[in-house]
CSV table of C-alpha atoms in Angstrom, one decimal:
chain,number,residue,atom,x,y,z
A,164,MET,CA,186.1,95.7,117.4
A,165,LYS,CA,189.0,94.4,119.5
A,166,SER,CA,188.0,92.5,122.6
A,167,ALA,CA,189.2,93.7,125.9
A,168,THR,CA,191.8,91.7,127.8
A,169,TRP,CA,191.5,91.6,131.5
A,170,VAL,CA,194.6,90.7,133.5
A,171,LEU,CA,194.2,89.8,137.2
A,172,VAL,CA,197.5,89.9,139.2
A,173,VAL,CA,197.3,88.2,142.6
A,174,ALA,CA,200.3,89.3,144.7
A,175,CYS,CA,199.4,87.6,147.9
A,176,VAL,CA,196.1,86.4,149.4
A,177,VAL,CA,195.8,86.3,153.2
A,178,VAL,CA,193.2,83.9,154.6
A,179,VAL,CA,192.2,83.5,158.2
A,180,GLY,CA,190.9,79.9,158.6
A,181,TRP,CA,188.2,78.7,160.9
A,182,SER,CA,190.8,77.6,163.4
A,183,GLY,CA,192.2,81.1,163.4
A,184,GLU,CA,195.4,80.1,161.6
A,185,VAL,CA,196.6,82.7,159.1
A,186,LEU,CA,197.7,81.5,155.7
A,187,SER,CA,199.1,83.4,152.7
A,188,PHE,CA,198.9,82.2,149.1
A,189,GLY,CA,200.4,83.6,145.9
A,190,GLY,CA,203.6,83.9,143.9
A,191,ASN,CA,204.8,86.9,145.8
A,192,CYS,CA,204.3,85.4,149.3
A,193,GLY,CA,207.8,83.9,149.4
A,194,GLY,CA,211.1,85.7,149.7
A,195,GLN,CA,214.8,85.2,150.2
A,196,TRP,CA,215.9,82.7,152.9
A,197,PHE,CA,219.2,83.5,154.6
A,198,ASP,CA,221.2,82.5,157.6
A,199,THR,CA,223.9,84.6,159.3
A,200,ARG,CA,224.2,82.5,162.5
A,201,SER,CA,227.6,81.5,163.7
A,202,GLU,CA,228.4,77.8,164.0
A,203,HIS,CA,229.2,78.5,167.6
A,204,THR,CA,225.7,79.8,168.4
A,205,GLY,CA,224.0,77.4,170.6
A,206,ARG,CA,221.1,77.3,173.1
A,207,GLN,CA,223.2,77.7,176.2
A,208,ALA,CA,225.4,80.3,174.6
A,209,VAL,CA,222.4,82.4,173.9
A,210,HIS,CA,220.8,81.9,177.3
A,211,ASP,CA,224.0,83.1,179.0
A,212,VAL,CA,224.1,86.5,177.2
A,213,ILE,CA,222.3,89.4,178.8
A,214,PRO,CA,221.6,92.9,177.5
A,215,ASP,CA,224.1,95.6,178.4
A,216,PRO,CA,223.2,97.7,181.5
A,217,GLY,CA,220.8,100.4,180.4
A,218,PHE,CA,220.4,99.0,176.8
A,219,LYS,CA,217.5,101.0,175.2
A,220,ALA,CA,215.2,99.8,172.4
A,221,ALA,CA,212.4,101.8,170.7
A,222,PHE,CA,209.3,100.2,169.3
A,223,PHE,CA,206.9,101.7,166.7
A,224,GLY,CA,205.3,101.3,163.3
A,225,ASP,CA,203.2,103.2,160.7
A,226,GLN,CA,205.8,105.8,159.9
A,227,GLY,CA,205.3,107.6,156.6
A,228,LEU,CA,207.5,110.4,155.3
A,229,GLY,CA,207.9,114.0,156.3
A,230,ASP,CA,208.5,116.1,159.5
A,231,ASN,CA,206.5,113.9,162.0
A,232,PRO,CA,208.3,110.7,161.2
A,233,ARG,CA,211.6,112.5,161.2
A,234,ARG,CA,210.8,114.0,164.7
A,235,VAL,CA,210.0,110.5,166.0
A,236,LEU,CA,213.3,109.1,164.8
A,237,GLU,CA,215.2,112.1,166.2
A,238,MET,CA,213.5,111.7,169.5
A,239,ALA,CA,214.6,108.1,169.6
A,240,VAL,CA,218.2,109.2,168.9
A,241,ALA,CA,218.0,111.9,171.6
A,242,TRP,CA,216.7,109.4,174.1
A,243,GLY,CA,219.8,107.2,173.4
A,244,ALA,CA,218.2,104.3,171.6
A,245,ASP,CA,220.5,101.4,171.0
A,246,MET,CA,218.1,99.5,168.7
A,247,ILE,CA,214.8,100.3,166.8
A,248,VAL,CA,212.3,97.7,165.8
A,249,HIS,CA,209.8,99.0,163.2
A,250,ALA,CA,206.6,96.9,163.1
A,251,GLY,CA,205.7,97.5,159.5
A,252,ASP,CA,204.3,100.2,157.2
A,253,PHE,CA,207.3,102.3,156.2
A,254,ASP,CA,206.6,105.2,153.9
A,255,TYR,CA,203.1,104.6,152.5
A,256,SER,CA,204.3,105.5,149.0
A,257,SER,CA,206.1,102.2,148.0
A,258,ASN,CA,209.3,104.2,147.9
A,259,PRO,CA,212.1,102.1,149.5
A,260,ALA,CA,214.7,104.7,148.5
A,261,ALA,CA,212.9,107.5,150.4
A,262,PHE,CA,212.4,105.3,153.4
A,263,GLN,CA,216.0,104.3,153.5
A,264,ALA,CA,217.1,107.9,153.1
A,265,LEU,CA,214.9,109.0,156.0
A,266,VAL,CA,216.3,106.3,158.3
A,267,ASP,CA,219.9,106.9,157.2
A,268,GLU,CA,219.7,110.6,157.7
A,269,THR,CA,218.3,110.4,161.2
A,270,VAL,CA,219.8,107.4,162.9
A,271,GLY,CA,222.7,106.5,160.6
A,272,GLU,CA,223.4,103.9,157.9
A,273,ASP,CA,224.8,101.3,160.4
A,274,PHE,CA,222.3,101.8,163.2
A,275,PRO,CA,220.6,98.6,164.5
A,276,TYR,CA,217.3,99.0,162.8
A,277,PHE,CA,215.1,95.9,162.4
A,278,ALA,CA,211.7,95.7,160.7
A,279,THR,CA,208.7,93.5,159.8
A,280,ILE,CA,206.6,93.8,156.7
A,281,GLY,CA,203.4,95.8,156.8
A,282,ASN,CA,200.5,95.7,154.4
A,283,HIS,CA,201.5,99.0,152.9
A,284,ASP,CA,205.0,97.6,152.1
A,285,LEU,CA,203.9,94.6,150.0
A,286,HIS,CA,204.0,96.3,146.6
A,287,ALA,CA,207.6,97.3,146.8
A,288,TRP,CA,208.8,94.5,149.1
A,289,SER,CA,210.7,92.3,146.7
A,290,GLY,CA,213.3,92.9,144.0
A,291,ARG,CA,216.8,94.3,144.0
A,292,SER,CA,215.8,97.7,145.2
A,293,GLY,CA,212.8,96.6,147.4
A,294,TYR,CA,212.4,97.0,151.1
A,295,GLU,CA,213.5,93.4,151.7
A,296,ALA,CA,216.8,93.8,149.9
A,297,GLN,CA,217.6,97.1,151.6
A,298,LEU,CA,216.8,95.7,155.1
A,299,ILE,CA,219.0,92.7,154.4
A,300,SER,CA,221.8,95.0,153.3
A,301,ARG,CA,221.4,97.0,156.6
A,302,LEU,CA,221.4,93.8,158.6
A,303,ALA,CA,224.9,92.9,157.2
A,304,ARG,CA,226.2,96.2,158.7
A,305,ILE,CA,224.9,95.5,162.3
A,306,PRO,CA,227.8,93.9,164.2
A,307,GLY,CA,226.8,90.9,166.3
A,308,ALA,CA,223.3,90.4,164.7
A,309,GLU,CA,222.7,86.8,163.8
A,310,CYS,CA,219.5,86.2,161.9
A,311,TRP,CA,217.9,83.6,159.7
A,312,GLY,CA,214.8,82.9,157.7
A,313,GLU,CA,212.8,85.2,155.4
A,314,TYR,CA,213.4,88.8,156.4
A,315,GLY,CA,210.4,90.4,158.2
A,316,VAL,CA,208.2,87.4,157.4
A,317,ASN,CA,209.5,84.4,159.2
A,318,MET,CA,212.8,85.6,160.6
A,319,GLY,CA,214.5,84.9,163.9
A,320,CYS,CA,217.3,87.1,165.3
A,321,ILE,CA,219.8,86.8,168.1
A,322,TYR,CA,221.2,90.2,169.2
A,323,LYS,CA,222.6,91.7,172.3
A,324,GLY,CA,221.0,89.2,174.7
A,325,PHE,CA,217.6,89.2,172.9
A,326,VAL,CA,216.0,86.5,170.7
A,327,PHE,CA,213.2,87.9,168.6
A,328,VAL,CA,211.0,86.9,165.7
A,329,LEU,CA,210.0,89.4,162.9
A,330,SER,CA,206.8,87.9,161.5
A,331,GLY,CA,204.6,88.7,158.5
A,332,VAL,CA,201.5,87.1,160.0
A,333,GLY,CA,198.4,88.4,158.4
A,334,THR,CA,200.4,90.0,155.6
A,335,ARG,CA,202.8,87.6,154.0
A,336,GLY,CA,203.9,84.0,154.4
A,337,ASN,CA,202.5,81.1,156.4
A,338,SER,CA,203.2,78.7,159.3
A,339,HIS,CA,204.1,81.7,161.5
A,340,ASP,CA,203.1,80.1,164.8
A,341,THR,CA,205.3,77.1,163.9
A,342,PHE,CA,208.3,79.3,163.2
A,343,ILE,CA,207.8,81.2,166.5
A,344,ASP,CA,207.5,78.0,168.5
A,345,ARG,CA,210.6,76.5,166.8
A,346,THR,CA,212.7,79.6,167.3
A,347,PHE,CA,212.0,79.9,171.0
A,348,SER,CA,212.4,76.2,171.5
A,349,ASP,CA,215.8,76.3,169.9
A,350,TYR,CA,217.0,79.5,171.6
A,351,ASN,CA,215.7,80.1,175.2
A,352,ALA,CA,217.2,83.5,175.8
A,353,MET,CA,216.4,85.6,178.8
A,354,TRP,CA,214.6,88.2,176.7
A,355,LYS,CA,212.2,87.0,174.0
A,356,PHE,CA,210.1,89.3,171.7
A,357,CYS,CA,207.6,88.7,168.9
A,358,HIS,CA,207.1,91.5,166.4
A,359,TRP,CA,204.5,91.8,163.6
A,360,HIS,CA,202.4,94.4,162.0
A,361,LYS,CA,198.7,93.5,162.2
A,362,ASN,CA,196.4,92.8,165.2
A,363,GLN,CA,193.5,90.9,166.6
A,364,ARG,CA,190.6,93.3,167.3
A,365,PHE,CA,190.6,93.0,171.1
A,366,PHE,CA,194.3,93.9,171.3
A,367,GLN,CA,194.1,97.3,169.8
A,368,VAL,CA,191.7,100.2,170.5
A,369,GLY,CA,190.8,101.4,167.1
A,370,GLY,CA,189.0,100.1,164.0
A,371,LYS,CA,191.1,97.0,163.1
A,372,SER,CA,189.5,93.6,162.8
A,373,ASP,CA,190.9,90.1,163.5
A,374,GLU,CA,193.8,89.8,161.0
A,375,THR,CA,196.3,87.5,162.5
A,376,GLY,CA,194.5,84.7,164.5
A,377,TYR,CA,195.3,83.9,168.1
A,378,GLU,CA,197.8,81.1,167.4
A,379,VAL,CA,200.7,83.5,167.1
A,380,TYR,CA,199.7,85.5,170.2
A,381,ASP,CA,199.5,82.3,172.3
A,382,ALA,CA,202.6,80.8,170.7
A,383,CYS,CA,204.6,83.8,172.0
A,384,ARG,CA,202.7,83.7,175.4
A,385,ARG,CA,203.6,80.0,175.9
A,386,HIS,CA,207.3,80.9,175.6
A,387,GLY,CA,207.1,84.1,177.7
A,388,ALA,CA,207.8,86.3,174.7
A,389,VAL,CA,206.7,90.0,174.7
A,390,ILE,CA,204.5,90.9,171.8
A,391,ALA,CA,205.0,94.2,169.9
A,392,THR,CA,202.6,95.2,167.1
A,393,ALA,CA,201.4,98.3,165.2
A,394,HIS,CA,198.9,98.7,162.3
A,395,GLU,CA,196.3,100.8,164.2
A,396,HIS,CA,197.5,104.4,164.4
A,397,SER,CA,197.3,104.8,168.2
A,398,TYR,CA,198.9,103.3,171.3
A,399,SER,CA,197.6,100.6,173.6
A,400,ARG,CA,199.0,98.1,176.0
A,401,THR,CA,197.6,95.1,177.8
A,402,ARG,CA,197.8,93.9,181.3
A,403,LEU,CA,199.5,90.6,181.9
A,404,ILE,CA,197.7,88.1,179.6
A,405,THR,CA,197.4,84.4,180.4
A,406,ASN,CA,195.2,83.5,177.4
A,407,PHE,CA,194.7,85.8,174.4
A,408,ALA,CA,191.9,83.8,172.7
A,409,THR,CA,189.7,84.0,175.8
A,410,GLN,CA,191.1,87.4,177.0
A,411,GLU,CA,192.2,86.1,180.4
A,412,TYR,CA,194.5,88.5,182.3
A,413,GLU,CA,196.0,89.3,185.7
A,414,GLU,CA,194.9,92.4,187.6
A,415,ARG,CA,197.2,95.4,187.9
A,416,ALA,CA,200.1,95.1,190.2
A,417,ASP,CA,202.5,97.7,191.6
A,418,VAL,CA,204.7,95.7,193.9
A,419,ASP,CA,207.3,98.5,194.6
A,420,GLY,CA,204.9,101.4,195.0
A,421,ASP,CA,206.6,103.5,192.3
A,422,GLY,CA,203.4,104.0,190.3
A,423,ARG,CA,204.5,101.8,187.4
A,424,GLU,CA,202.5,98.7,186.6
A,425,ASP,CA,204.6,95.6,187.3
A,426,LEU,CA,204.3,92.8,184.7
A,427,PHE,CA,205.8,89.5,185.6
A,428,VAL,CA,206.4,87.9,182.2
A,429,ALA,CA,207.0,84.2,182.2
A,430,PRO,CA,206.2,81.1,180.1
A,431,GLY,CA,202.4,81.2,179.9
A,432,GLN,CA,201.9,84.9,180.6
A,433,THR,CA,203.0,88.0,178.7
A,434,VAL,CA,202.1,91.5,177.6
A,435,ALA,CA,201.2,92.9,174.2
A,436,TRP,CA,201.2,96.4,172.8
A,437,CYS,CA,200.2,98.2,169.7
A,438,SER,CA,202.6,101.1,169.0
A,439,GLY,CA,201.4,102.7,165.7
A,440,LEU,CA,202.2,106.3,166.1
A,441,GLY,CA,205.4,106.4,164.0
A,442,GLY,CA,204.3,109.5,162.1
A,443,LYS,CA,201.7,108.7,159.5
A,444,SER,CA,198.4,109.7,161.3
A,445,ILE,CA,196.6,109.5,164.6
A,446,ARG,CA,193.2,107.9,165.0
A,447,PRO,CA,190.5,107.9,167.7
A,448,ALA,CA,189.4,105.0,169.9
A,449,ARG,CA,186.4,103.1,168.6
A,450,ASP,CA,183.7,100.8,169.9
A,451,ASN,CA,184.8,101.4,173.5
A,452,LEU,CA,187.6,98.9,173.0
A,453,GLN,CA,189.8,101.0,175.3
A,454,ASN,CA,187.5,100.1,178.1
A,455,ASN,CA,188.1,96.4,177.9
A,456,PRO,CA,189.5,95.4,181.3
A,457,TRP,CA,192.6,93.8,179.9
A,458,ILE,CA,193.6,97.2,178.3
A,459,ALA,CA,195.9,98.8,180.8
A,460,ALA,CA,196.9,102.0,178.9
A,461,TRP,CA,195.9,103.8,175.7
A,462,ALA,CA,196.6,107.0,173.8
A,463,THR,CA,194.5,108.1,170.8
A,464,SER,CA,193.6,111.3,168.9
A,465,ASP,CA,190.6,111.9,171.2
A,466,ARG,CA,193.0,112.1,174.1
A,467,ASP,CA,195.3,114.5,172.1
A,468,VAL,CA,198.3,112.2,171.9
A,469,ASP,CA,201.0,113.1,169.4
A,470,TYR,CA,203.4,110.9,167.5
A,471,GLY,CA,205.9,108.9,169.5
A,472,PHE,CA,207.3,105.5,170.4
A,473,LEU,CA,207.4,103.0,173.2
A,474,GLY,CA,210.9,102.9,174.7
A,475,CYS,CA,212.2,100.2,177.0
A,476,GLU,CA,215.4,100.3,179.0
A,477,PHE,CA,216.8,96.9,179.9
A,478,ASN,CA,219.0,95.6,182.6
A,479,VAL,CA,218.1,98.3,185.1
A,480,ASP,CA,218.5,98.5,188.9
A,481,GLY,CA,221.3,96.0,188.5
A,482,ARG,CA,218.8,93.4,187.3
A,483,PRO,CA,219.3,92.0,183.8
A,484,ASP,CA,215.8,90.5,184.0
A,485,ARG,CA,214.1,93.8,184.4
A,486,ALA,CA,213.1,96.6,182.0
A,487,HIS,CA,211.4,100.0,182.5
A,488,CYS,CA,209.2,101.0,179.6
A,489,THR,CA,207.5,104.3,178.7
A,490,PHE,CA,205.4,105.6,175.9
A,491,GLY,CA,206.2,109.2,175.2
A,492,ASP,CA,205.3,111.6,172.3
A,493,ILE,CA,207.2,114.3,170.5
A,494,ARG,CA,205.5,117.0,172.6
A,495,GLY,CA,207.0,115.5,175.8
A,496,ALA,CA,203.9,113.9,177.1
A,497,PHE,CA,204.0,110.5,178.7
A,498,TRP,CA,201.1,108.1,178.3
A,499,ASP,CA,202.3,104.8,179.8
A,500,ASN,CA,204.9,103.6,182.4
A,501,PHE,CA,205.4,100.0,183.3
A,502,THR,CA,208.1,97.6,184.4
A,503,ILE,CA,208.7,94.1,183.0
A,504,HIS,CA,210.1,91.5,185.3
A,505,LEU,CA,211.2,88.2,183.8
A,506,ASN,CA,210.5,85.0,185.7
A,507,THR,CA,211.3,81.5,184.5
A,508,GLN,CA,208.6,80.5,187.0
A,509,ALA,CA,205.7,82.5,188.5
A,510,PRO,CA,206.7,84.5,191.6
A,511,ARG,CA,206.9,82.4,194.7
A,512,GLU,CA,204.6,83.7,197.4
A,513,VAL,CA,204.8,82.6,201.0
A,514,GLU,CA,201.5,83.2,202.8
A,515,ALA,CA,202.0,83.5,206.6
A,516,GLN,CA,199.2,83.0,209.1
A,517,CYS,CA,198.1,85.7,211.5
A,518,VAL,CA,197.9,84.2,215.0
A,519,GLY,CA,194.7,85.7,216.5
A,520,ALA,CA,195.9,85.4,220.1
A,521,HIS,CA,198.8,87.8,219.3
A,522,THR,CA,196.7,90.4,217.5
A,523,GLU,CA,196.6,93.6,219.5
A,524,VAL,CA,194.6,96.8,219.2
A,525,GLN,CA,195.8,99.7,221.2
A,526,ILE,CA,193.1,102.4,221.7
A,527,SER,CA,193.5,106.1,222.3
A,528,ARG,CA,190.6,108.6,222.8
A,529,LEU,CA,188.1,106.0,221.7
A,530,GLU,CA,185.9,103.7,223.7
A,531,GLN,CA,186.2,100.0,223.6
A,532,GLU,CA,182.5,99.4,222.6
A,533,GLU,CA,183.1,101.2,219.4
A,534,LEU,CA,185.4,98.5,218.2
A,535,VAL,CA,184.5,95.1,216.7
A,536,LEU,CA,187.5,92.6,216.7
A,537,ARG,CA,186.7,89.0,216.1
A,538,THR,CA,190.1,87.3,216.3
A,539,ASP,CA,188.7,83.8,215.9
A,540,ASP,CA,187.6,84.8,212.4
A,541,GLY,CA,190.7,86.7,211.6
A,542,ASP,CA,189.0,90.1,211.3
A,543,VAL,CA,191.2,93.1,211.9
A,544,LEU,CA,190.5,96.8,212.3
A,545,LEU,CA,192.6,99.4,210.6
A,546,ALA,CA,192.2,103.1,211.4
A,547,ALA,CA,192.0,104.6,207.9
A,548,GLY,CA,189.5,107.3,208.0
A,549,GLN,CA,189.7,111.0,208.8
A,550,GLY,CA,189.5,112.8,212.2
A,551,ALA,CA,189.1,111.0,215.5
A,552,GLY,CA,192.1,109.6,217.4
A,553,PRO,CA,195.1,107.5,216.7
A,554,VAL,CA,194.8,103.7,216.7
A,555,THR,CA,197.6,101.1,216.5
A,556,THR,CA,197.1,97.6,215.1
A,557,VAL,CA,199.9,95.0,215.6
A,558,LEU,CA,199.8,91.9,213.5
A,559,ARG,CA,202.1,89.0,214.2
A,560,PHE,CA,203.1,86.6,211.4
A,561,GLU,CA,204.8,83.4,212.4
A,562,GLU,CA,206.5,80.4,210.7
A,563,LEU,CA,207.7,82.5,207.8
A,564,ASN,CA,211.1,80.7,207.5
A,565,VAL,CA,212.3,83.2,204.8
A,566,ASP,CA,215.9,84.1,204.0
A,567,PRO,CA,215.8,87.9,204.5
A,568,THR,CA,218.4,88.5,201.8
A,569,ARG,CA,216.1,87.0,199.2
A,570,VAL,CA,213.0,89.2,199.9
A,571,GLU,CA,212.4,91.3,196.8
A,572,THR,CA,208.8,92.5,197.7
A,573,LEU,CA,206.8,92.3,200.9
A,574,HIS,CA,203.1,93.3,201.0
A,575,LEU,CA,200.3,93.1,203.5
A,576,GLN,CA,197.1,92.0,201.7
A,577,VAL,CA,193.7,92.5,203.2
A,578,LEU,CA,190.2,92.7,201.9
A,579,GLY,CA,188.3,95.9,202.7
A,580,MET,CA,184.9,95.6,204.4
A,581,ALA,CA,184.0,99.3,204.1
A,582,ASP,CA,184.8,102.1,201.7
A,583,ILE,CA,187.8,104.3,202.5
A,584,LYS,CA,187.7,108.1,202.0
A,585,ALA,CA,190.3,109.4,199.6
A,586,GLY,CA,193.3,110.9,201.5
A,587,ALA,CA,193.5,108.4,204.3
A,588,GLU,CA,197.0,107.5,205.4
A,589,LEU,CA,198.5,104.7,207.5
A,590,SER,CA,202.0,104.4,208.9
A,591,ILE,CA,203.6,100.9,208.8
A,592,ARG,CA,206.6,99.7,210.7
A,593,LEU,CA,208.2,96.3,210.9
A,594,ARG,CA,209.8,94.6,213.9
A,595,PRO,CA,210.9,91.2,215.0
A,596,ALA,CA,208.1,89.4,216.9
A,597,GLY,CA,208.2,90.2,220.6
A,598,SER,CA,210.9,93.0,220.3
A,599,SER,CA,209.3,96.4,220.4
A,600,GLY,CA,212.8,98.1,220.6
A,601,GLU,CA,213.9,97.1,217.1
A,602,GLU,CA,211.2,98.8,215.0
A,603,SER,CA,212.0,99.8,211.5
A,604,ASP,CA,211.6,103.3,210.0
A,605,PRO,CA,208.0,104.0,209.0
A,606,ILE,CA,206.6,103.6,205.4
A,607,ALA,CA,203.5,105.7,204.6
A,608,TRP,CA,200.5,103.8,203.1
A,609,ARG,CA,198.5,106.5,201.3
A,610,MET,CA,195.1,105.5,200.3
A,611,ASP,CA,194.6,108.2,197.7
A,612,VAL,CA,193.8,106.2,194.5
A,613,LEU,CA,190.0,106.1,194.1
A,614,GLY,CA,188.7,102.7,193.4
A,615,ASP,CA,191.7,100.8,194.9
A,616,TYR,CA,190.3,101.0,198.5
A,617,ASP,CA,186.6,100.3,198.0
A,618,LYS,CA,184.5,97.8,199.9
A,619,GLY,CA,185.1,94.4,198.6
A,620,GLU,CA,188.5,95.3,197.0
A,621,VAL,CA,191.8,93.7,198.0
A,622,TRP,CA,193.9,96.4,199.6
A,623,VAL,CA,197.7,95.9,199.0
A,624,SER,CA,200.2,97.8,201.1
A,625,PRO,CA,203.3,99.5,199.6
A,626,ASN,CA,206.3,97.3,199.2
A,627,LEU,CA,207.8,96.8,202.7
A,628,ALA,CA,210.9,94.9,201.6
A,629,SER,CA,213.2,97.9,202.3
A,630,LEU,CA,212.3,97.5,206.0
A,631,VAL,CA,213.5,93.9,206.2
A,632,PRO,CA,217.3,94.7,206.4
A,633,GLN,CA,216.6,97.1,209.3
A,634,VAL,CA,215.2,94.3,211.5
A,635,ALA,CA,216.8,91.2,210.2
A,636,ALA,CA,220.4,92.2,209.4
A,637,SER,CA,221.9,89.7,211.8
A,638,ARG,CA,219.3,87.0,211.3
A,639,PRO,CA,219.9,84.1,208.8
A,640,THR,CA,216.1,83.4,208.8
A,641,LEU,CA,213.1,85.6,209.1
A,642,ASP,CA,210.8,83.4,211.3
A,643,ALA,CA,208.3,85.7,213.0
A,644,VAL,CA,207.6,89.4,212.5
A,645,GLU,CA,205.1,92.0,213.6
A,646,ILE,CA,203.7,94.7,211.5
A,647,VAL,CA,202.8,97.8,213.4
A,648,ILE,CA,200.1,99.8,211.7
A,649,GLN,CA,199.2,103.3,213.0
A,650,GLY,CA,196.4,105.5,211.7
A,651,ARG,CA,193.9,108.1,212.7
A,652,GLY,CA,190.2,108.2,212.2
A,653,GLU,CA,187.3,105.8,211.7
A,654,HIS,CA,187.9,102.2,212.3
A,655,THR,CA,187.6,100.1,209.1
A,656,PRO,CA,187.1,96.4,209.4
A,657,VAL,CA,189.2,94.3,207.0
A,658,TYR,CA,190.2,90.7,206.6
A,659,SER,CA,192.5,88.9,204.2
A,660,VAL,CA,191.6,86.7,201.3
A,661,GLN,CA,192.7,83.7,203.3
A,662,ASN,CA,190.5,84.7,206.3
A,663,SER,CA,193.5,86.1,208.1
A,664,PRO,CA,195.7,89.0,207.1
A,665,CYS,CA,198.2,87.8,204.5
A,666,LEU,CA,201.8,88.7,204.5
A,667,ALA,CA,203.1,87.8,201.0
A,668,PRO,CA,206.9,88.0,200.4
A,669,THR,CA,208.1,87.5,196.8
A,670,LEU,CA,211.5,85.9,196.7
A,671,TYR,CA,214.2,85.8,194.1
């Protein structure tokens, strides 16, 4: 009897070490190294390039073949995408020719389409007709793209004002965090992105486990690079993260009152998303991961989301350092809206003091004894209830010393000392201190978001920056202003985080 012969073929073994570093071992873990950079490409040259106004990029992974993937790609074309970055898992059948045909038929053979390796791409990644070879061939047809490294594994790219890394962390290759750090140290572009396929469990909302380690996440964060992943077949997006390993984050901010979350990405703080609804399947949320406080938005099968992508439009509102991003599906539903603001430094905030002696409360149809105003402690009353009569509160802020032309946002911040009923509304005007005749137009402060105006919560007014030119057009410096707050109803005591109402301009 002939003895059986057992052959064990090890393509690539991925190991997550005790330190969290992800290593890959095996003969198929290495690929082609290439470099298409120009000899004139330097750090300053890259930094000075910005995206074209309205430049659009689509982000997704986990595509598959068939009608749904085609509809996602067609939606990206109809939206006007200028670039697509595919975060791994192409056709799920190890068929590079079919994948290439789908992309070519929908977006075109020369369309700027970049990709990282996914775990379902490993078997057909290498070789003359593999995914790697096809993607390198496409790269050569993208004018202006300068890339280097191992495609989709440890690869850096400079394109249209972006510097980005396409990483195989958790799937193929090693030293991914080192490559990320070196790339962004060498090329400090305005817009920096990290793309890879797999996740850490706390930064997706489905059934994935820790598969990359936190080193790559925090390497990108240190450089202020946005992180785009896939792998889990759902959508989720974080708040502004200041430490991934310990899940430290900033609370939601909407500085301009447009309903979009504002994310101030800078070295040391960034956002990460998982956009895995490219067309293969849609999965539910699991283990209540969607309720982690650092998860800002999510869309899964149990919320009836359809296939779609995250689209970001860059250089908007005349600001090359700003992008509006939306996740939409092929049925026309939108599941997330946010704005990314880039800062080389954290936003500068100037906190002015409220001078108690100049705080006034004008009373109409209410008796004095119903009010409690302790100016020595900085307590202030706002009329923000329902019914009763109108009340005006005037807050004076002195020693601002702010250039009015540089005020991008302006918010009044107070800490509520009582719950507010939904539907309350205040009217806010701005005027130079001591000049009641130069009041600005009013801005409505609608307190209609439940939970944002509870007792013990910091209440943040709408952005008042649009009022500044109305009262400071002829003034080189904004030294002292008064905020006139009018409302009706019950008197609600408030005070600021700094024991006096805080007026916080953000300058640019």
